[in-house]
Coordinates of C-alpha atoms in Angstrom, one line a residue:
Q205 CA -3.3 9.4 17.3
V206 CA -1.6 7.4 14.6
Q207 CA 0.1 9.3 11.8
L208 CA 1.0 7.6 8.5
T209 CA 3.5 9.1 6.1
D210 CA 3.7 7.4 2.7
S211 CA 6.3 8.2 0.0
G212 CA 8.3 6.9 -2.9
G213 CA 6.1 7.5 -5.9
G214 CA 7.3 9.0 -9.1
L215 CA 7.2 9.0 -12.9
V216 CA 8.7 5.8 -14.4
Q217 CA 8.5 3.8 -17.7
A218 CA 6.9 0.5 -18.1
G219 CA 9.1 -2.3 -16.7
D220 CA 10.7 -0.1 -14.1
S221 CA 10.5 -0.5 -10.3
L222 CA 9.6 1.7 -7.4
R223 CA 9.6 1.2 -3.6
L224 CA 6.9 2.9 -1.6
S225 CA 7.4 3.4 2.1
C226 CA 4.8 3.9 4.9
V227 CA 6.2 5.2 8.2
A228 CA 3.9 5.1 11.3
S229 CA 4.3 7.5 14.2
G230 CA 2.4 8.5 17.3
Q231 CA 0.3 5.7 18.8
S232 CA 1.9 2.3 18.6
V233 CA 0.6 0.2 15.7
G234 CA 2.6 -2.9 16.3
G235 CA -0.5 -5.1 16.3
F236 CA -2.2 -3.3 13.3
G237 CA -2.5 -4.6 9.9
V238 CA -1.2 -2.3 7.2
G239 CA -2.5 -2.3 3.6
W240 CA -1.8 -0.4 0.4
F241 CA -4.7 0.9 -1.7
R242 CA -4.7 2.8 -5.0
Q243 CA -7.2 5.1 -6.6
T244 CA -7.7 6.9 -9.9
L245 CA -10.4 9.3 -11.2
E246 CA -11.9 6.4 -13.2
K247 CA -11.8 3.6 -10.6
E248 CA -12.9 3.4 -7.0
R249 CA -10.2 2.8 -4.4
E250 CA -8.9 -0.8 -4.6
F251 CA -6.9 -3.0 -2.4
V252 CA -3.3 -3.7 -3.6
A253 CA -1.5 -5.6 -0.8
G254 CA -1.5 -6.0 2.9
I255 CA 0.4 -7.4 5.8
N256 CA -0.9 -8.4 9.2
G257 CA 0.6 -7.2 12.5
P258 CA 0.7 -10.6 14.3
G259 CA 2.2 -13.3 12.1
N260 CA 3.1 -11.0 9.2
Q261 CA 0.7 -12.8 6.8
V262 CA 0.7 -11.1 3.4
Y263 CA -2.1 -10.7 0.8
Y264 CA -2.1 -9.5 -2.8
N265 CA -4.7 -8.5 -5.2
D266 CA -4.7 -10.4 -8.5
P267 CA -3.4 -7.6 -10.8
V268 CA -0.2 -7.2 -8.8
R269 CA 0.5 -10.7 -7.5
G270 CA 4.0 -11.9 -8.6
R271 CA 5.1 -8.3 -9.3
F272 CA 4.7 -6.5 -6.0
K273 CA 6.0 -7.5 -2.6
I274 CA 5.0 -6.0 0.8
S275 CA 7.3 -6.2 3.7
K276 CA 7.8 -4.7 7.2
D277 CA 10.6 -3.3 9.3
S278 CA 9.1 -3.4 12.7
A279 CA 12.1 -1.7 14.4
R280 CA 11.5 1.4 12.3
N281 CA 7.7 1.1 12.2
T282 CA 7.8 1.0 8.5
V283 CA 6.0 -1.0 5.8
F284 CA 7.3 -1.1 2.2
L285 CA 5.8 -2.0 -1.1
Q286 CA 8.3 -3.1 -3.7
M287 CA 6.8 -2.7 -7.1
N288 CA 8.5 -4.4 -10.0
S289 CA 7.7 -4.7 -13.7
L290 CA 5.4 -1.7 -13.5
K291 CA 2.7 -1.4 -16.1
P292 CA 0.7 1.7 -17.2
E293 CA -2.3 0.1 -15.6
D294 CA -0.6 0.5 -12.2
T295 CA -0.8 4.3 -12.6
A296 CA -2.7 5.6 -9.6
K297 CA -2.3 7.5 -6.3
Y298 CA -1.2 4.9 -3.7
Y299 CA -2.2 5.1 0.0
C300 CA -1.1 3.2 3.0
A301 CA -3.6 2.5 5.7
A302 CA -3.8 0.8 9.1
T303 CA -6.6 -1.3 10.6
R304 CA -7.0 -2.7 14.1
G305 CA -8.3 -5.9 12.6
V306 CA -7.0 -8.4 10.1
I307 CA -6.3 -7.4 6.5
I308 CA -9.4 -7.0 4.5
P309 CA -9.8 -5.4 1.0
L310 CA -12.4 -2.9 2.2
P311 CA -11.2 0.7 2.6
A312 CA -13.9 1.5 5.3
R313 CA -12.3 -1.0 7.7
Y314 CA -9.1 1.1 7.9
E315 CA -8.9 3.7 10.6
Y316 CA -5.7 5.6 9.6
W317 CA -4.5 6.8 6.2
G318 CA -1.5 8.4 4.7
Q319 CA -1.7 11.3 2.3
G320 CA -1.0 9.3 -0.7
T321 CA 1.9 9.2 -3.2
Q322 CA 1.4 9.4 -7.0
V323 CA 2.8 6.6 -9.2
T324 CA 2.7 7.3 -12.9
V325 CA 3.9 4.6 -15.4
S326 CA 4.3 5.6 -19.1
S327 CA 4.1 3.2 -21.9

């Protein structure tokens, strides 16, 4: 069984940066796509960014494009989300998730989830 551990959140000011990490253990996920989602009490879970297993194609949702960057360290089975120029609107609990298919912005398509890490951006 795949286990995902996400970390790196915190309390920052607008304009600051954070790097989130997602470490996979257990079953091999080398061919899986890994995505980041975020969720608040007011909004449903939304897709943030993703990276495919084969080919390492990357995808970003419009609100974060140009500010966030997703990357992978395959040797360490780790996916990162570098978040720059953070805005208060980015405040949410961030989750990494893995899918056996290609990256798609639908949470139901992801089989494995981390516990989530809180990102809070003050104005």
